[in-house]
Coordinates of C-alpha atoms and ligand atoms in Angstrom, one line a residue:
M1 CA 10.9 -35.7 -9.8
D2 CA 10.3 -35.9 -5.3
Y3 CA 8.2 -32.9 -5.6
Q4 CA 7.3 -32.7 -2.3
S5 CA 11.2 -33.4 -1.8
F6 CA 12.0 -30.0 -3.6
F7 CA 9.2 -28.3 -2.3
Q8 CA 10.9 -29.1 1.3
T9 CA 14.1 -28.2 -0.3
E10 CA 13.7 -25.0 -1.4
L11 CA 11.5 -23.7 1.9
T12 CA 14.8 -25.1 3.9
A13 CA 17.2 -22.8 1.6
L14 CA 14.6 -19.6 2.4
K15 CA 15.1 -20.6 5.9
D16 CA 18.4 -20.7 6.3
D17 CA 18.7 -16.4 4.6
G18 CA 16.1 -15.8 7.4
R19 CA 13.5 -14.9 4.9
Y20 CA 10.9 -17.6 5.5
R21 CA 7.8 -15.8 5.8
I22 CA 5.5 -16.9 9.4
F23 CA 1.8 -15.2 10.0
A24 CA 0.8 -13.3 13.6
E25 CA -2.4 -15.6 13.5
L26 CA -4.4 -12.4 14.7
E27 CA -7.9 -11.5 15.8
R28 CA -9.0 -7.8 15.3
R29 CA -11.0 -6.6 17.6
A30 CA -14.2 -4.2 16.5
G31 CA -13.5 -1.1 18.6
S32 CA -10.0 -1.9 20.5
F33 CA -7.6 -1.4 17.4
P34 CA -4.3 -0.9 17.8
R35 CA -5.4 -3.9 19.8
A36 CA -5.4 -7.4 18.6
R37 CA -5.3 -10.8 19.8
H38 CA -2.0 -12.8 19.2
H39 CA -3.1 -16.7 18.9
V40 CA 0.7 -18.3 19.4
D41 CA 0.8 -22.2 19.9
G42 CA -2.7 -22.7 21.5
D43 CA -2.4 -19.8 23.7
V44 CA -3.9 -16.0 23.5
N45 CA -1.9 -13.4 24.5
E46 CA -3.1 -9.1 23.8
V47 CA -0.6 -7.2 21.1
T48 CA -0.4 -3.8 20.0
V49 CA -0.4 -3.5 16.4
W50 CA 2.3 -1.3 14.6
C51 CA 2.5 -2.7 11.5
S52 CA -1.3 -2.3 10.2
N53 CA -2.6 -0.6 6.8
D54 CA -5.0 0.7 8.0
Y55 CA -4.2 3.8 8.7
L56 CA -6.6 5.1 10.1
G57 CA -8.6 2.5 11.2
M58 CA -11.1 3.1 9.6
G59 CA -11.7 -0.6 9.7
Q60 CA -14.0 -0.3 12.6
H61 CA -15.9 3.3 11.8
P62 CA -19.1 3.2 13.2
S63 CA -20.6 4.6 9.4
V64 CA -18.7 1.5 8.0
L65 CA -19.5 -0.8 10.3
A66 CA -23.3 0.5 9.9
A67 CA -23.6 0.3 6.3
M68 CA -21.6 -2.5 6.4
H69 CA -24.9 -4.5 8.3
E70 CA -27.1 -2.7 6.8
T71 CA -26.1 -4.2 3.5
L72 CA -25.1 -7.6 4.6
D73 CA -29.0 -7.7 6.1
S74 CA -30.5 -6.5 3.1
C75 CA -28.7 -7.9 0.0
G76 CA -27.2 -10.5 1.2
A77 CA -23.9 -12.3 1.1
G78 CA -22.6 -12.1 -2.2
A79 CA -22.9 -10.2 -5.9
G80 CA -24.0 -13.3 -7.2
G81 CA -21.8 -13.2 -10.6
T82 CA -19.5 -11.1 -12.9
R83 CA -19.8 -7.2 -13.6
N84 CA -21.3 -8.2 -16.6
I85 CA -23.3 -11.2 -15.9
S86 CA -26.2 -10.1 -12.9
G87 CA -22.7 -8.6 -10.5
T88 CA -23.4 -5.1 -10.8
T89 CA -25.2 -4.1 -7.9
H90 CA -26.5 -0.4 -7.0
Q91 CA -23.5 -0.5 -4.3
H92 CA -20.9 -1.0 -6.8
V93 CA -22.4 2.3 -9.2
Q94 CA -22.6 4.0 -6.0
L95 CA -19.4 3.5 -5.3
E96 CA -17.4 4.4 -8.5
A97 CA -19.6 7.7 -8.8
E98 CA -18.2 8.4 -5.1
L99 CA -14.4 7.4 -6.2
A100 CA -14.6 9.9 -9.8
D101 CA -15.9 12.4 -7.5
L102 CA -13.2 11.8 -5.3
H103 CA -10.5 12.0 -7.8
G104 CA -12.3 14.4 -10.1
K105 CA -12.4 12.3 -13.1
E106 CA -15.2 11.4 -15.3
A107 CA -15.8 8.3 -14.4
A108 CA -14.1 5.7 -12.0
L109 CA -14.0 1.4 -12.3
L110 CA -13.9 -1.1 -9.7
F111 CA -11.9 -4.5 -9.2
T112 CA -11.5 -6.9 -6.5
S113 CA -8.0 -5.4 -4.8
G114 CA -5.9 -2.7 -5.6
Y115 CA -3.1 -5.5 -7.2
V116 CA -5.9 -6.9 -10.1
S117 CA -6.3 -2.6 -10.9
N118 CA -3.1 -2.4 -11.1
W119 CA -2.4 -5.6 -12.7
A120 CA -5.4 -5.4 -14.9
A121 CA -5.3 -1.8 -15.6
L122 CA -1.6 -1.7 -17.0
G123 CA -2.1 -4.7 -18.5
T124 CA -4.7 -3.5 -20.7
L125 CA -3.5 0.0 -21.6
A126 CA 0.2 -1.8 -23.0
A127 CA -1.1 -4.9 -24.6
R128 CA -3.6 -2.6 -26.2
M129 CA -2.6 0.9 -27.4
P130 CA -0.7 -0.7 -31.0
N131 CA 3.5 -0.2 -30.5
C132 CA 3.4 1.0 -26.5
V133 CA 6.4 2.2 -24.7
V134 CA 5.7 1.3 -21.1
L135 CA 7.7 3.9 -18.5
S136 CA 8.0 2.2 -15.0
D137 CA 9.5 3.6 -11.7
A138 CA 12.4 1.7 -11.0
L139 CA 10.4 1.2 -7.4
N140 CA 7.4 0.6 -8.4
H141 CA 5.1 -2.3 -6.8
A142 CA 5.2 -5.6 -8.2
S143 CA 1.6 -5.8 -9.1
M144 CA 2.1 -2.9 -11.3
I145 CA 5.6 -5.1 -12.9
E146 CA 3.0 -7.9 -13.0
G147 CA 0.4 -6.4 -15.2
I148 CA 3.3 -4.7 -17.9
R149 CA 4.9 -7.6 -17.7
H150 CA 1.7 -9.5 -18.9
S151 CA 1.6 -6.6 -21.3
R152 CA 4.1 -8.0 -22.9
A153 CA 4.3 -4.0 -24.1
E154 CA 8.2 -2.7 -25.2
C155 CA 9.2 -1.3 -20.6
L156 CA 11.9 1.2 -19.8
R157 CA 13.0 1.3 -16.3
F158 CA 13.4 4.7 -15.4
K159 CA 15.6 5.8 -12.0
H160 CA 13.0 6.0 -8.7
N161 CA 12.1 9.6 -8.3
D162 CA 14.2 10.9 -11.0
P163 CA 12.2 13.3 -13.9
A164 CA 15.0 13.9 -15.4
D165 CA 15.8 10.5 -16.0
L166 CA 12.3 9.9 -17.4
D167 CA 13.2 12.4 -19.9
R168 CA 16.3 11.5 -21.4
L169 CA 14.3 7.8 -22.0
L170 CA 10.8 9.4 -23.5
A171 CA 13.6 11.6 -26.1
T172 CA 15.0 8.4 -27.3
I173 CA 11.2 6.8 -28.1
E174 CA 9.9 7.7 -31.5
P175 CA 7.1 10.7 -31.0
G176 CA 4.6 8.7 -32.7
R177 CA 4.3 5.7 -30.2
P178 CA 1.9 5.6 -27.6
K179 CA 4.3 6.5 -24.0
L180 CA 2.6 5.0 -20.9
V181 CA 4.4 6.2 -17.4
A182 CA 3.9 4.4 -14.3
F183 CA 4.4 5.3 -11.1
E184 CA 3.4 6.1 -7.4
S185 CA 3.2 8.7 -4.9
V186 CA 4.1 7.1 -1.7
Y187 CA 6.4 4.4 -2.0
S188 CA 5.4 2.3 0.7
M189 CA 8.8 0.9 2.0
D190 CA 10.5 3.8 2.0
G191 CA 8.3 6.4 3.1
D192 CA 9.3 9.1 0.2
I193 CA 7.6 10.8 -2.3
A194 CA 7.2 11.5 -6.0
P195 CA 8.1 14.5 -7.7
I196 CA 4.8 14.4 -9.3
A197 CA 4.6 17.9 -10.9
E198 CA 8.2 17.8 -12.4
I199 CA 7.1 14.1 -13.8
L200 CA 4.0 15.0 -15.6
D201 CA 5.6 18.2 -16.6
V202 CA 8.0 15.2 -18.4
C203 CA 4.8 13.3 -19.8
E204 CA 2.8 16.9 -21.0
K205 CA 6.0 17.8 -23.1
H206 CA 6.9 14.0 -24.7
G207 CA 2.8 13.8 -24.7
A208 CA 3.1 10.2 -22.6
L209 CA 0.3 9.4 -21.0
S210 CA 0.3 8.9 -16.7
Y211 CA -1.0 6.8 -14.4
I212 CA -0.6 7.5 -10.6
D213 CA -1.1 4.6 -8.5
E214 CA -2.1 6.4 -5.3
V215 CA -2.1 3.5 -2.8
H216 CA -0.7 4.6 0.4
G217 CA -1.6 8.4 -0.6
V218 CA -5.8 7.9 -0.6
G219 CA -7.8 8.1 2.2
L220 CA -4.7 10.1 4.4
Y221 CA -3.6 13.5 2.2
G222 CA -5.1 16.2 0.5
P223 CA -8.1 17.9 1.6
R224 CA -11.0 15.5 0.5
G225 CA -8.3 12.5 1.2
G226 CA -7.9 12.8 -2.9
G227 CA -4.5 11.8 -1.8
V228 CA -1.2 13.3 -2.7
A229 CA -1.7 14.6 -6.1
E230 CA -5.1 16.4 -4.0
R231 CA -3.5 17.9 -1.8
E232 CA -0.6 19.2 -4.4
G233 CA -3.5 20.5 -7.0
L234 CA -2.7 17.6 -9.6
M235 CA -5.0 15.0 -10.1
D236 CA -6.7 16.9 -13.1
R237 CA -3.1 16.8 -14.8
I238 CA -2.8 13.0 -14.4
D239 CA -4.4 10.4 -16.7
V240 CA -5.0 8.0 -14.3
I241 CA -5.7 8.0 -10.6
E242 CA -5.5 3.8 -9.0
G243 CA -5.6 3.3 -5.9
T244 CA -7.4 0.8 -3.4
L245 CA -10.1 0.4 -0.9
G246 CA -8.1 -2.0 1.8
K247 CA -5.6 0.4 3.1
A248 CA -6.7 3.8 4.3
F249 CA -10.0 3.0 3.8
G250 CA -10.2 0.0 5.6
V251 CA -12.0 -2.6 3.9
M252 CA -10.8 -4.0 0.5
G253 CA -10.8 -3.2 -3.4
G254 CA -9.3 -1.2 -6.1
Y255 CA -9.8 1.1 -8.5
I256 CA -9.0 3.2 -11.3
A257 CA -10.2 6.8 -11.6
A258 CA -10.2 8.4 -15.5
S259 CA -11.7 9.7 -18.5
A260 CA -14.9 8.1 -19.3
A261 CA -13.2 6.6 -22.0
L262 CA -10.4 5.3 -20.7
C263 CA -11.9 3.9 -18.1
D264 CA -14.8 1.8 -20.7
F265 CA -11.5 0.9 -22.3
V266 CA -10.6 -1.0 -19.4
R267 CA -13.8 -2.1 -18.9
S268 CA -14.8 -3.6 -22.6
F269 CA -10.6 -5.4 -22.7
A270 CA -9.5 -6.3 -19.6
S271 CA -9.6 -10.2 -18.8
G272 CA -8.9 -9.5 -14.4
F273 CA -11.8 -7.0 -14.9
I274 CA -14.3 -9.1 -16.6
F275 CA -14.0 -12.7 -15.3
S276 CA -13.6 -12.9 -11.9
T277 CA -17.1 -12.1 -9.6
A278 CA -17.8 -8.6 -7.9
L279 CA -16.9 -7.7 -4.8
P280 CA -19.8 -8.3 -2.7
P281 CA -22.4 -5.3 -1.9
A282 CA -21.9 -5.0 1.5
I283 CA -18.2 -4.2 0.9
A284 CA -18.2 -1.8 -1.2
A285 CA -20.8 -0.1 0.5
G286 CA -18.3 0.0 3.7
A287 CA -16.3 1.3 1.3
C288 CA -18.2 4.1 0.5
A289 CA -19.4 5.0 3.3
S290 CA -15.3 4.9 3.8
I291 CA -14.8 7.4 1.1
R292 CA -18.3 9.4 1.9
H293 CA -16.7 10.0 5.9
L294 CA -13.0 10.7 4.9
K295 CA -13.9 13.7 2.7
V296 CA -15.8 15.6 5.1
S297 CA -13.6 14.8 8.0
T298 CA -10.2 15.9 8.5
V299 CA -9.6 15.1 12.5
E300 CA -8.2 11.9 11.2
R301 CA -5.5 13.0 8.7
T302 CA -4.8 15.6 11.3
Q303 CA -4.1 13.6 14.2
H304 CA -2.6 10.6 11.8
Q305 CA 0.3 12.8 10.8
E306 CA 1.2 14.0 14.7
R307 CA 1.0 10.8 15.8
V308 CA 3.5 10.1 13.0
A309 CA 5.3 13.4 14.0
H310 CA 5.7 12.1 18.2
V311 CA 7.1 9.1 16.8
R312 CA 9.4 9.7 15.4
R313 CA 10.5 12.7 17.5
R314 CA 11.0 9.9 20.4
L315 CA 13.0 7.1 17.8
D316 CA 15.1 10.1 17.1
A317 CA 15.7 11.1 20.7
M318 CA 17.1 7.5 21.4
G319 CA 18.6 7.3 18.5
I320 CA 17.0 4.7 16.9
P321 CA 17.8 4.8 12.6
T322 CA 15.0 5.2 10.9
L323 CA 14.8 6.8 7.7
D324 CA 13.6 10.2 7.4
N325 CA 11.0 11.2 5.0
P326 CA 7.8 12.7 4.1
S327 CA 5.3 10.3 4.8
H328 CA 3.2 8.6 7.6
I329 CA 6.0 5.4 7.7
I330 CA 8.6 5.3 9.2
P331 CA 11.0 2.8 8.6
I332 CA 13.8 1.4 11.0
M333 CA 16.3 0.1 9.9
V334 CA 18.1 -3.0 10.7
G335 CA 19.5 -4.4 8.1
D336 CA 20.1 -8.1 8.5
A337 CA 17.4 -10.3 8.0
H338 CA 18.0 -12.7 11.0
K339 CA 18.4 -10.1 13.4
C340 CA 14.9 -7.9 11.6
K341 CA 13.4 -11.3 12.9
M342 CA 15.2 -12.0 16.1
I343 CA 13.5 -7.7 17.1
S344 CA 10.3 -8.3 16.0
D345 CA 10.2 -11.9 17.8
W346 CA 11.3 -10.1 20.9
L347 CA 8.7 -7.9 20.7
L348 CA 5.8 -9.7 20.4
E349 CA 7.0 -11.9 23.0
H350 CA 8.5 -9.9 25.9
H351 CA 6.3 -7.1 24.8
G352 CA 3.5 -7.4 23.2
I353 CA 4.7 -5.2 20.2
Y354 CA 3.5 -7.0 17.0
V355 CA 5.9 -5.0 14.1
Q356 CA 6.6 -7.5 11.1
P357 CA 10.2 -7.7 10.0
I358 CA 10.7 -6.3 6.5
N359 CA 12.6 -8.6 4.6
Y360 CA 14.1 -9.3 0.8
P361 CA 13.0 -9.2 -2.0
T362 CA 10.0 -6.9 -0.7
V363 CA 13.1 -4.4 0.5
P364 CA 16.5 -5.0 -1.5
M365 CA 19.1 -7.3 1.4
G366 CA 21.1 -5.5 3.7
T367 CA 18.2 -2.8 3.9
E368 CA 15.9 -5.3 6.1
R369 CA 13.8 -3.3 8.4
L370 CA 11.1 -2.6 10.8
R371 CA 8.3 -0.6 9.5
I372 CA 6.2 1.4 12.1
T373 CA 2.4 2.5 10.9
P374 CA 1.6 5.3 13.9
S375 CA -2.6 5.3 13.6
P376 CA -4.5 8.1 15.2
V377 CA -5.8 5.5 17.8
H378 CA -2.4 4.8 19.0
T379 CA -1.9 6.6 22.5
D380 CA 0.9 8.5 24.4
G381 CA 1.5 5.8 26.3
D382 CA 1.4 3.1 23.7
I383 CA 4.6 5.3 21.7
D384 CA 6.1 5.3 25.2
R385 CA 5.9 1.3 24.9
L386 CA 7.4 1.0 21.8
V387 CA 10.3 3.5 22.0
T388 CA 11.2 2.0 25.6
A389 CA 11.4 -1.7 24.2
L390 CA 13.1 -0.7 20.8
S391 CA 15.8 0.6 22.8
E392 CA 16.0 -1.6 25.3
I393 CA 17.1 -4.0 22.5
W394 CA 18.8 -1.5 20.9
S395 CA 21.7 -1.5 24.0
Q396 CA 21.0 -5.3 24.6
C397 CA 22.0 -5.9 20.6
A398 CA 24.5 -3.6 20.3
L399 CA 22.9 -2.3 17.8
A400 CA 24.1 1.3 15.9
R401 CA 22.0 3.8 17.2
R402 CA 22.4 7.3 15.4
A403 CA 24.3 10.5 16.9
M404 CA 21.8 11.8 19.8
A405 CA 19.0 14.4 18.8
A406 CA 20.6 17.6 21.2
Ligands
LIG501 C1 -0.9 -3.0 -1.7 C2 -0.1 -2.7 -2.2 C3 -1.4 -2.8 -3.6 C4 -2.3 -3.6 -3.7 O1 -3.4 -2.9 -3.5 P1 -4.3 -4.4 -3.1 O2 -5.8 -3.3 -2.2 O3 -3.6 -4.5 -1.4 O4 -4.5 -5.5 -3.6 C5 -0.7 -1.9 -4.8 N1 0.1 -1.0 -5.4 C6 0.7 -0.3 -4.1 C7 1.8 0.5 -4.1 C8 0.7 -0.9 -2.6 O5 1.5 -1.0 -1.5

C-alpha cells in the first residue's frame, strides 16, 4: 500500500466536503479574556473569542492562578507517577474531597480528562456488572459512546431526552439484569437540557443505575455550581455524576462523584484510571481553588446568564436564526458546511471575531452552525460588534432570517 497517498486522498475528500478542520492558533492572555492573540502566517492580530468553553473566564481567575503558581513552586511540575505508584499527592486527595462535597456524594474519583472519566467509568461499570445492559441517550457525547462500546455490553439507544422511550426499552429487559442509564444534563451542541427528574423516575421504577454527564452544567448551574441536578434538587437521586474541570472550572481534568463503593470499584478496575500518570498537583490545586470560589460566589453565574440573555435578545431582534434552548449555549444555524466555514473566516478576517464553525460529524449534516458561548466578561461593545457583523454577512450572502421580533 502507498500509505502517504492514502492519507492524502482521504484528506482531500474531507476538504471537498468542507469538513476539513483548521485550527486557529491562539495565544491566550491572562487578564484579557475574551481577547486573545491570533497567529496566522507569521502575523499576530487581536481577536475576541466567542466560542470558548472557559464559560466563566475562570482560566484567568486570580485565586486559580495563585493556587497554581504556589503549588508549582512548592511541589514542582508533574505528579511523578500513576495514582497507585507515587502519584497520589495531597492536592489530589483534597480535590476529590471538594468534588464529593460539591455533589453531596460519599466520594469522588479524578481522571486526566472528562473524556477519560466517561470512557473509563462507563467502560468499567458496563463491562464488570454481569450481563449488564446500557441504555444510552441517542445524542450522548463521543466519550460515553466509546466507553460503552469498549465494555462490549449490550447497548440500547433511547430517543433523545425521551423518558417514555427509555421506560419502554427498560420494560423489555429481564428485571434481574443490571441496567445502566447514561445521559447528559446540558447537550453541548443544541444547548437543550434533559428532563432529569422524569428520567430518574423511570430509572427508579426499573431499578436501573443512573449516570449523568454534567460537563456543561458544573460550575454554571445550582446554588453552589453543582450543576443542573443541583439546581433541581436531584443530586441525591443520581448514582453517578460525571464532570470536567476543563470547562466552567477553567483548568483541566475529569471526575465522577458517587458512593464510596462505586468510586472504589472504578478506582480498582478501570484501566484508564490505573495505568495513566496522575494530573500535575498544580492542576489539581487550580481546579480545587476554582471549585471553592464558585461554591460561594454567584456573581459569575448571574452575569453569565444575563450576558447570554442579552446576546439572544440582540440576535432575535436582527432575525438571525438561533436554536431556542434554556441553556447558556447559543447555536446560530447555518445549515451548510461551506457557508458555515466562510462566515467564520470572514468574521475572523474582517472583524477580529473568532467563532469556530461546527460541522459534521460533531453535528448532523444540514445542521452546521456557529456555536456562540457568551461569558461574564464579554462587554456590551463586544456583543454589539458581534451582532452587527453577523447582520452584515447575513445580508451580503442573502442568508435566511427568521421573522423579525416586533
Ligand atoms: C467536552 C466534553 C467531555 C470531555 O471533557 P474533557 O474534560 O474536555 O475531556 C465529556 N462530555 C461532554 C458532553 C463534553 O462536551
